[in-house]
């Protein structure tokens, strides 16, 4: 933006006495002065090669030369002078005389050379100056001639010859018309013989005529001549300040201004003082010292008002307006220029009014008020045209061009600057032409036409050099430097900025020095030399603070922030960004405030802190209507859209990207439209609105083709490919990626080629064409290696690793990640290192090496601690989630839940809904694994809510599937079916076959649990069909396993075996150890049912080995239980005893772990009881009646009583479940006063032990309960269970009576323990506790009915004097069969 420049210091005119004119004839050159006789020591002086003359001969030679001059024979005289000079070359008089001779023959150049030599040999000899002045006069160099005469008078003020010569030279110069009246006044005042007055008057005339260099020489000669008049001396000081100002020497100019001010103060000359303050203010302003400028112009205004000098007041106000504008105080600047306009109108000074209107326009632009600015400049233009003042017209056009430049209407700006250029050429005004080229260069630069901008600024620089305008030369160098910097030619840019700096230092222009430092800082920043950038920006800041340029301080804080941010000094960067914003708001500079807000938003965005970034962008948009900067507004809309996109707020992202697009259309900016369509398409893709996304990317492709922009075309093709990937049309995506590759080859861009290879590799990996995927990613890697592109190499290694992961070649994948990590460490990129550590952890998880995986995730977390920003926080959250998965796989569910909770906390703090969904899923699985099914249910329901908020069909389907599986486990079969059917419908709507397969699997499992086996088979067959169609071996294995379980439940064991073997085959091919464990267990159970006990044992032993290897304790316990039964059935009682002991111990350990819920412990009780019963049978078969008694005691319902107390009190004893031994039982019996009869129901048999104090077991008896209760005591199926609903009290009493009779126990020994005198008081206490607790139990306090069932069983034991009872409730049956946990595992859709 160009403003009218501040007025130059005005010179004080010298005294103007009346003058008379006299006519004078042209003079002949004066005769040579006589040459004094030399002393003897000077005779013989000669040049080394010259002739040797005696003294007499030398004197004669000189005489002859003088005589020749006298006779008019000047050629002979010159020859003789030459000979004399050859003898005495240091003789100034001989040069002077020869100069006179040359004048006579009109060889003025030679005459001048001799006069200068004479002056140099004797600087104090007036005659030499006289000769020089005359020669210059005849050469037409009048100003230099006057300077020579004045310099001579400074040496000899009494030289009448020099004084007269100076006056005559002045009267013969072009200044005669202006100088003659003044000289006539001097004559009248008798001052025409005063050397000081004459010299000072001539000096001021030279200044007025624009001969600044000569005027300085003449005026400084006047000061050397001297005067006692302070007033006259003050006028010379003033004139000298103006002369030096015009020469660009502000330092000298300021010194003389200060002396002028001192003189004016001494004389009490308020007018002179006012003028001097004005001049000083302008000088300080030009040097960028705004504080001193402001002080002096305020003094100027005060004095002008005292003097009632309207013109001086107007000048002071105008200058104050410029200073206020420079420091960003726009309200005061505007007020000052408005007062100037009023004063100009009062004085009817239309030219001043026009200029001040231009200045007001400049201030309005700085304030962001475009409308008022243009109005002022148009008024300025109208007045200039009315006055016919072409120069002022050019100034107005220039300011209009600057106004439209600010509005970013560069075409219109250029049209106005072209008007300025035409006027300048018409006026033949190089200074105006230079200003036009500057404006055209700025506009071309902003239009990104850097070549034209360079040409304009080169023309600007050329004119500045021709005009010898050093300040303008500095500005042009600065502009050219910026262009070269934008073109990437940083070396040339720095040279030009250094030139600008040197000129600014030469001119003592402090503000210009600051700008030069700032440009150098920007250049170093672009070069990546951020330390150097900081150094120069700090110097820029120091200068702006010293000159109190608050606007410059604001922008410099912004530049420093950028450099510090690049250096990673984020805290310092943020402080400087904030300083920029604070100063901008203090100055009410909305332009600067907007830049600061945008930069702060960008700063937080670059650190992934999108939540913090968004408010800054929103504040910018609130300023946008006043900024009238549609391009800047569009960029901020883009950035705000990006922030919301990264936050997962895709609908908000769409909103802002659409605003960005609308602004780009208004600006007719096709490139910005292309970018907006690209981003809008990505946001629609994230919302799964693929039709809209595809439409936007096709618009991008069309614009890219019209712009012939290969980069944009490449991007559009890639985005379209990505959309087809999301639509599951991988082949369609590949076609777009192939077009990308073709384009890359066409434009011969290797980086684009590598990017296309990456996309193709990823697509082929997705359709499981791994050879092709590896081929493309290998080509990608080779290209990046050829280009020495380390980041690209890193990405390529990651892509190769992903293919190896998909192939299950985890070792190869891990090696790729190691290569990637090595490159990441070379790049010193902690975020990349963290990402690779995370992938290495995931690889180790897939290798089932969870401990190592945990180590890598912990390293990832350590790297992420070094990083800040929301992205890093989110990565930390995801690392917590992966650690949760590891601990879940290790069976440490309590630790897993801790990490999932940390993951959830991070996801909620960042409002990342997708990550919240994953965290809730992990928490649900963790609680489910611990048996806390109600807590799991809450988590899965929250996950479903989040999925609905996200609106993503896939997430909703997955959430319904998980919830359905849990409801199935809870026995809520109707809810389970409802959820799974919703999952199935969504999957079919999405045409997602994998999801449909999961839903079918889940529904098959529920119907199987409900006993609706035909329906279950239909769904499992559907699962298998989809798995085969999609070539998904994992799902095929799952379907085979579930079909096997269903046929097993139907009793079709042979068919079950076929499916289970297929399940095992696939699990072995995939090396899926968990699936192999399930398969071996199922096959063992089925072969047991087929009575193939040896095969059952073989399969179960393999399953046991894998369960132990995987650390799956529950599976191990269940397989040991089944193995014990098969060994028993095959007659291997000793090994059966061993396995059943181990199974019972494992069940006890698992049940008693504090982290497991009571519901889960109860779910294991059936299996534990069954193990105890089977173990009793085996021990009895082996004749180990005492051990059988101990096992019976361990399994009795006392465990339920302990559990009941724990639930009601929330506490446990330190070791309430220590195994009971036979010694402890005998010790208890020894404490009684009578016989003890101990009963135990075990898998269809009633065992009885008669114990006597001091004697131990007296008798043992087993009683078979009949065909109604058992078919095969070692069978896995339900037929081996005791069905106690038929075993009423009277029936059991009959069995017990038979046992008593067999043992020979009399009826009077048969009193129940509850009424026995030998019973301890503990029984009464327990009765009381159970009764009190029973009164509190209802459907609310005991929703499962578990505690009420415990009470019934406890009372049953006590009623029949037995210390062992069999679990009987509507929940299930005492089951000695193979555990069905493996079935559950297989039924779950994963």
Coordinates of N, CA and C in Angstrom, one line a residue, residues 74 86 179 201 349 388 404 410 552 652 658 758 764 776 779 841 890 907 992 1108 1131 1173 1195 1262:
X74 N 50.5 30.8 -27.3 CA 50.1 29.9 -26.2 C 50.6 28.5 -26.5
X86 N 58.9 19.3 -16.5 CA 59.7 18.1 -16.5 C 60.9 18.2 -15.5
X179 N 18.7 34.2 -9.4 CA 19.7 34.7 -8.5 C 19.9 36.2 -8.7
X201 N 24.1 32.5 -0.3 CA 23.0 32.7 -1.2 C 23.1 31.8 -2.4
X349 N -7.1 24.7 -0.6 CA -5.9 24.1 -1.2 C -6.3 22.7 -1.6
X388 N -6.1 18.9 -13.3 CA -5.2 18.6 -14.5 C -3.8 18.3 -14.0
X404 N -7.1 -2.3 -4.3 CA -7.6 -3.5 -4.9 C -6.7 -4.7 -4.7
X410 N -6.5 -8.8 -8.0 CA -5.2 -8.5 -8.6 C -5.3 -8.0 -10.0
X552 N 5.2 -3.9 13.4 CA 6.3 -4.7 13.0 C 6.6 -5.7 14.1
X652 N -19.5 -31.9 10.5 CA -18.9 -30.5 10.6 C -17.9 -30.3 9.5
X658 N -17.7 -27.3 2.4 CA -18.7 -26.7 1.4 C -18.5 -25.2 1.4
X758 N 2.3 -48.4 -4.5 CA 1.8 -48.6 -3.2 C 0.3 -48.9 -3.2
X764 N -4.2 -55.3 -4.2 CA -4.0 -56.8 -4.4 C -3.9 -57.5 -3.1
X776 N 4.3 -55.3 -6.4 CA 4.2 -53.9 -6.5 C 4.9 -53.1 -5.3
X779 N 8.5 -53.0 -6.0 CA 8.8 -51.9 -7.0 C 8.8 -50.5 -6.3
X841 N 4.7 -54.7 17.9 CA 3.9 -55.3 19.0 C 2.8 -56.1 18.4
X890 N -3.3 -63.2 27.6 CA -2.6 -63.9 28.6 C -3.5 -64.4 29.7
X907 N -9.9 -41.8 24.7 CA -10.9 -41.6 23.6 C -12.0 -40.6 24.0
X992 N -22.0 -57.2 3.0 CA -20.8 -57.5 3.7 C -20.9 -59.0 4.0
X1108 N -1.8 -76.0 27.9 CA -0.7 -75.6 28.8 C 0.3 -74.6 28.1
X1131 N -10.0 -97.9 31.7 CA -9.5 -98.7 32.8 C -8.2 -98.3 33.4
X1173 N -17.0 -85.7 42.0 CA -17.8 -86.9 42.0 C -17.1 -88.0 41.2
X1195 N -15.8 -81.3 48.3 CA -16.8 -80.9 47.3 C -18.1 -80.6 47.9
X1262 N -21.2 -98.7 49.5 CA -21.7 -98.0 48.3 C -23.0 -98.6 47.9

